[in-house]
């Protein structure tokens, strides 16, 4: 119902914008007005951009594409270099999410000792959040002159992005006896109570070894509830991956996205380029990309139907 209401609201808004543009056109036929012409041009750009995004959503065929998403970043091997790269990716994605009007909650944030982050988990809320972000799942590669290298040598760093849909109902059983429940003191924001009482929560699913944590809510109960939602999403993805592996065996295929096989490269030196290795989409406007302009890559991946 929410998906249908969202689509209907968009169609009605396009109809209004279309008639507004026709009205501008009729008024301009009567006489040249620079201010009116500027309004019409701006209105057309807005209409064109929003309608392109609407058409893009026709590529969404997945059951959970409309859902909220759990989004996490983990640096690869390489210490400070990859940890700094992970924080750069976090900033890039936060800019993109902000530009799309998504509400973002930080569930777990682990800063690194020298620079960057050890890991971060976000809850991205809004229509089609998972549908758009699912194509960003994979390994992202950075090539640059390291700011941490006194000899100014070129370094290659890797960080992985993981994306899961928020799911309400799952087709498998989660037993409490399979979950190890740990609490610890939070290092994040939230007032004196957060840092004095063990409000932060970590859940370990013993059969699979999956670990989730939440430390940003004010109470242990709230953190436990949010961590449980994350665990449910991760277990859902785990079972989906098992199914995909079985299907791949039947079809004689291999999964394309593995740790170490990057989906996209970001080259800062000796030249500037961002290239998606799945779709061949590329641009030299690396500053725009790092400021959240990811639409060309997401659009290309969705049109190529890389992820179901």
Coordinates of C-alpha atoms in Angstrom, one line a residue:
X1 CA 0.0 0.0 0.0
X2 CA 2.8 2.4 0.9
X3 CA 4.5 1.6 -2.4
X4 CA 1.3 2.3 -4.4
X5 CA 0.6 5.5 -2.5
X6 CA 4.2 6.7 -3.2
X7 CA 3.8 6.0 -7.0
X8 CA 0.4 7.6 -7.1
X9 CA 1.7 10.8 -5.4
X10 CA 4.6 11.0 -7.8
X11 CA 2.3 10.7 -10.9
X12 CA -0.1 13.4 -9.5
X13 CA 2.9 15.7 -8.9
X14 CA 4.3 15.1 -12.4
X15 CA 0.8 16.0 -13.8
X16 CA 0.8 19.2 -11.9
X17 CA 4.4 20.1 -13.0
X18 CA 3.5 19.3 -16.6
X19 CA 0.5 21.6 -16.6
X20 CA 2.6 24.3 -14.9
X21 CA 5.2 24.1 -17.8
X22 CA 2.4 24.4 -20.3
X23 CA 1.1 27.5 -18.6
X24 CA 4.6 29.0 -18.6
X25 CA 4.8 28.2 -22.3
X26 CA 1.5 30.0 -23.1
X27 CA 2.5 33.1 -21.1
X28 CA 5.8 33.3 -22.9
X29 CA 4.0 33.2 -26.3
X30 CA 2.3 36.5 -25.3
X31 CA 5.6 38.2 -24.5
X32 CA 9.2 37.7 -23.6
X33 CA 9.8 37.8 -19.8
X34 CA 13.3 36.9 -18.6
X35 CA 12.2 36.1 -15.1
X36 CA 9.4 33.9 -16.3
X37 CA 11.7 32.1 -18.8
X38 CA 14.1 31.4 -15.9
X39 CA 11.3 29.9 -13.8
X40 CA 10.3 27.7 -16.7
X41 CA 13.8 26.5 -17.3
X42 CA 14.3 25.7 -13.6
X43 CA 10.9 23.9 -13.6
X44 CA 11.8 21.9 -16.6
X45 CA 15.1 20.8 -15.1
X46 CA 13.3 19.7 -11.9
X47 CA 10.7 17.8 -13.9
X48 CA 13.3 16.1 -16.1
X49 CA 15.4 15.0 -13.1
X50 CA 12.5 13.7 -11.0
X51 CA 10.9 12.0 -14.0
X52 CA 14.2 10.2 -14.8
X53 CA 14.3 9.0 -11.2
X54 CA 10.7 7.8 -11.5
X55 CA 11.5 5.8 -14.7
X56 CA 14.6 4.4 -12.9
X57 CA 12.3 2.9 -10.2
X58 CA 10.7 0.8 -12.9
X59 CA 13.9 -1.3 -12.7
X60 CA 13.0 -2.2 -9.1
X61 CA 11.7 -5.8 -9.2
X62 CA 13.0 -7.0 -5.9
X63 CA 10.6 -7.9 -3.1
X64 CA 12.3 -5.6 -0.6
X65 CA 13.4 -2.7 -2.9
X66 CA 10.9 -0.3 -1.3
X67 CA 12.1 -1.0 2.2
X68 CA 14.5 0.9 4.5
X69 CA 18.1 -0.3 4.5
X70 CA 20.8 -1.2 6.9
X71 CA 24.1 0.1 5.5
X72 CA 27.6 -0.6 6.8
X73 CA 31.2 0.1 5.9
X74 CA 34.2 -2.0 6.9
X75 CA 37.9 -1.1 6.1
X76 CA 40.0 -3.8 4.6
X77 CA 43.6 -4.7 5.5
X78 CA 46.0 -1.8 5.5
X79 CA 45.4 -0.1 8.9
X80 CA 45.2 3.7 8.9
X81 CA 45.0 3.9 5.1
X82 CA 41.9 1.8 4.7
X83 CA 40.3 3.2 7.9
X84 CA 40.7 6.7 6.5
X85 CA 39.2 5.5 3.1
X86 CA 36.2 4.0 5.0
X87 CA 35.6 7.5 6.6
X88 CA 35.8 9.1 3.2
X89 CA 33.2 6.6 1.9
X90 CA 31.0 7.3 4.9
X91 CA 31.0 11.1 4.1
X92 CA 30.3 10.4 0.4
X93 CA 27.3 8.2 1.1
X94 CA 26.0 10.6 3.8
X95 CA 26.0 13.4 1.3
X96 CA 24.1 11.2 -1.2
X97 CA 21.5 10.1 1.4
X98 CA 21.0 13.7 2.4
X99 CA 20.5 14.8 -1.2
X100 CA 17.8 12.2 -1.6
X101 CA 16.0 13.2 1.6
X102 CA 16.6 10.0 3.5
X103 CA 16.5 9.9 7.3
X104 CA 19.7 8.4 8.6
X105 CA 20.3 7.0 12.1
X106 CA 23.9 5.9 13.2
X107 CA 23.5 2.6 15.0
X108 CA 27.1 1.8 15.6
X109 CA 30.3 3.9 15.1
X110 CA 33.8 2.7 15.9
X111 CA 36.5 5.3 15.4
X112 CA 40.0 4.2 14.6
X113 CA 43.0 5.2 16.8
X114 CA 44.9 7.4 14.3
X115 CA 42.4 8.4 11.6
X116 CA 39.2 7.1 10.0
X117 CA 36.9 4.5 11.3
X118 CA 37.0 0.8 12.2
X119 CA 33.4 0.3 11.2
X120 CA 30.0 2.1 11.0
X121 CA 26.4 0.9 10.7
X122 CA 23.6 3.1 9.5
X123 CA 19.8 2.8 9.4
X124 CA 18.6 4.5 6.2
X125 CA 14.9 5.3 6.2
X126 CA 12.8 6.3 3.2
X127 CA 11.1 5.0 0.1
X128 CA 13.3 2.7 -2.1
X129 CA 16.3 3.1 0.2
X130 CA 17.3 -0.6 -0.2
X131 CA 16.4 -0.5 -4.0
X132 CA 18.9 2.2 -4.7
X133 CA 21.7 1.2 -2.2
X134 CA 21.8 -2.5 -2.9
X135 CA 23.9 -1.9 -6.1
X136 CA 26.6 -0.3 -3.9
X137 CA 27.3 -3.5 -2.0
X138 CA 30.8 -4.7 -2.6
X139 CA 34.5 -3.7 -2.4
X140 CA 35.5 -0.1 -3.2
X141 CA 39.2 0.6 -4.2
X142 CA 41.1 3.9 -3.6
X143 CA 44.4 4.8 -5.3
X144 CA 46.1 8.0 -4.0
X145 CA 49.3 9.5 -2.7
X146 CA 49.0 8.7 0.9
X147 CA 48.8 11.7 3.4
X148 CA 50.2 9.2 6.0
X149 CA 53.3 8.3 4.1
X150 CA 56.3 10.7 4.6
X151 CA 57.8 9.5 1.3
X152 CA 54.6 10.5 -0.5
X153 CA 54.2 7.1 -2.2
X154 CA 51.1 5.9 -4.0
X155 CA 48.9 3.5 -2.0
X156 CA 45.9 1.3 -2.8
X157 CA 43.3 0.9 -0.1
X158 CA 40.1 -1.2 0.1
X159 CA 36.8 -0.9 2.0
X160 CA 33.7 -3.0 1.8
X161 CA 30.1 -1.7 1.7
X162 CA 27.3 -4.0 2.9
X163 CA 23.6 -3.3 2.4
X164 CA 20.6 -5.3 3.8
X165 CA 16.9 -4.6 3.6
X166 CA 14.9 -4.0 6.8
X167 CA 12.5 -6.9 7.0
X168 CA 9.5 -7.3 9.3
X169 CA 8.8 -10.9 8.8
X170 CA 11.4 -13.7 8.1
X171 CA 10.8 -17.2 6.9
X172 CA 13.1 -18.8 9.4
X173 CA 13.2 -19.2 13.2
X174 CA 15.4 -17.1 15.5
X175 CA 15.8 -18.8 18.8
X176 CA 16.8 -16.8 21.9
X177 CA 19.0 -19.7 23.1
X178 CA 21.1 -19.2 19.9
X179 CA 21.9 -15.5 20.8
X180 CA 24.6 -14.4 23.1
X181 CA 23.7 -11.1 24.7
X182 CA 26.5 -8.7 25.9
X183 CA 26.4 -5.2 27.2
X184 CA 29.1 -2.5 27.5
X185 CA 29.5 1.2 28.1
X186 CA 28.8 3.4 25.1
X187 CA 31.4 5.9 23.9
X188 CA 28.9 7.8 21.8
X189 CA 26.6 10.8 22.4
X190 CA 23.5 10.7 24.5
X191 CA 24.3 12.3 27.9
X192 CA 25.9 11.2 31.1
X193 CA 23.7 8.1 31.5
X194 CA 25.0 6.6 28.3
X195 CA 28.6 6.7 29.4
X196 CA 28.0 5.6 33.0
X197 CA 25.6 2.7 32.5
X198 CA 26.1 -0.3 30.2
X199 CA 23.5 0.8 27.6
X200 CA 25.4 -0.4 24.5
X201 CA 24.4 -3.9 23.3
X202 CA 26.1 -6.6 21.2
X203 CA 24.3 -9.7 19.9
X204 CA 26.1 -12.7 18.6
X205 CA 24.2 -15.4 16.7
X206 CA 26.1 -18.5 17.8
X207 CA 25.2 -20.9 14.9
X208 CA 26.4 -18.4 12.2
X209 CA 28.9 -16.2 14.1
X210 CA 27.1 -13.1 13.0
X211 CA 27.7 -10.1 15.3
X212 CA 25.7 -6.9 15.5
X213 CA 25.9 -4.0 17.9
X214 CA 24.0 -0.8 18.7
X215 CA 25.2 1.9 21.1
X216 CA 23.5 5.2 20.0
X217 CA 20.1 4.9 21.8
X218 CA 19.7 6.2 25.4
X219 CA 18.6 3.0 27.0
X220 CA 19.7 -0.6 26.9
X221 CA 16.2 -1.8 25.9
X222 CA 16.2 0.6 22.8
X223 CA 19.6 -0.6 21.8
X224 CA 18.6 -4.2 22.2
X225 CA 15.5 -3.7 20.0
X226 CA 17.5 -2.0 17.3
X227 CA 20.3 -4.6 17.4
X228 CA 17.6 -7.4 17.1
X229 CA 16.3 -5.7 13.9
X230 CA 19.8 -5.6 12.5
X231 CA 20.4 -9.2 13.4
X232 CA 17.1 -10.2 11.7
X233 CA 18.3 -8.3 8.6
X234 CA 21.7 -9.9 8.6
X235 CA 20.3 -13.4 9.1
X236 CA 17.9 -12.7 6.2
X237 CA 20.8 -11.8 4.0
X238 CA 22.8 -14.9 5.2
X239 CA 19.9 -17.2 4.2
X240 CA 19.6 -15.4 0.9
X241 CA 23.3 -15.8 0.2
X242 CA 23.0 -19.5 1.0
X243 CA 20.2 -19.8 -1.5
X244 CA 22.2 -17.9 -4.1
X245 CA 25.2 -20.2 -3.6
X246 CA 23.0 -23.3 -4.1
X247 CA 21.4 -21.7 -7.3
X248 CA 24.9 -20.9 -8.6
X249 CA 26.0 -24.5 -8.1
X250 CA 23.0 -25.7 -10.1
X251 CA 23.6 -23.1 -12.8
X252 CA 27.4 -23.7 -12.8
X253 CA 28.1 -20.0 -12.1
X254 CA 30.1 -18.1 -9.5
X255 CA 29.2 -15.1 -7.5
X256 CA 30.8 -12.0 -9.0
X257 CA 31.1 -9.8 -5.9
X258 CA 33.7 -11.2 -3.5
X259 CA 36.1 -9.5 -1.1
X260 CA 39.1 -8.5 -3.1
X261 CA 37.2 -8.1 -6.4
X262 CA 36.3 -4.4 -6.4
X263 CA 33.1 -3.1 -8.0
X264 CA 34.5 0.4 -8.3
X265 CA 37.9 2.2 -8.3
X266 CA 38.5 5.8 -7.2
X267 CA 41.8 7.1 -8.5
X268 CA 43.1 10.4 -7.1
X269 CA 46.7 10.2 -8.5
X270 CA 48.4 10.2 -10.9
X271 CA 45.2 11.1 -12.8
X272 CA 41.6 11.5 -11.5
X273 CA 38.9 9.0 -12.4
X274 CA 36.1 7.0 -10.8
X275 CA 35.2 3.8 -12.7
X276 CA 32.6 1.2 -12.1
X277 CA 34.1 -2.1 -13.2
X278 CA 30.6 -3.8 -13.6
X279 CA 29.0 -1.2 -16.0
X280 CA 32.1 0.6 -17.3
X281 CA 30.5 3.9 -16.2
X282 CA 33.2 6.4 -15.4
X283 CA 33.9 10.1 -14.7
X284 CA 36.9 12.4 -14.1
X285 CA 34.8 14.6 -11.8
X286 CA 36.1 12.8 -8.6
X287 CA 35.3 15.8 -6.3
X288 CA 31.6 15.7 -7.3
X289 CA 31.5 11.9 -6.7
X290 CA 33.1 12.3 -3.2
X291 CA 30.5 14.9 -2.5
X292 CA 27.8 12.4 -3.0
X293 CA 27.1 12.6 -6.8
X294 CA 26.6 8.9 -7.3
X295 CA 23.5 8.9 -9.5
X296 CA 25.3 8.0 -12.8
X297 CA 26.8 4.8 -11.2
X298 CA 23.6 3.8 -9.4
X299 CA 21.5 4.3 -12.5
X300 CA 23.9 2.4 -14.7
X301 CA 24.0 -0.6 -12.2
X302 CA 20.2 -0.6 -11.9
X303 CA 19.6 -0.5 -15.7
X304 CA 22.1 -3.3 -16.1
X305 CA 20.1 -5.2 -13.4
X306 CA 23.2 -6.3 -11.6
X307 CA 21.3 -7.1 -8.4
X308 CA 17.9 -8.7 -8.1

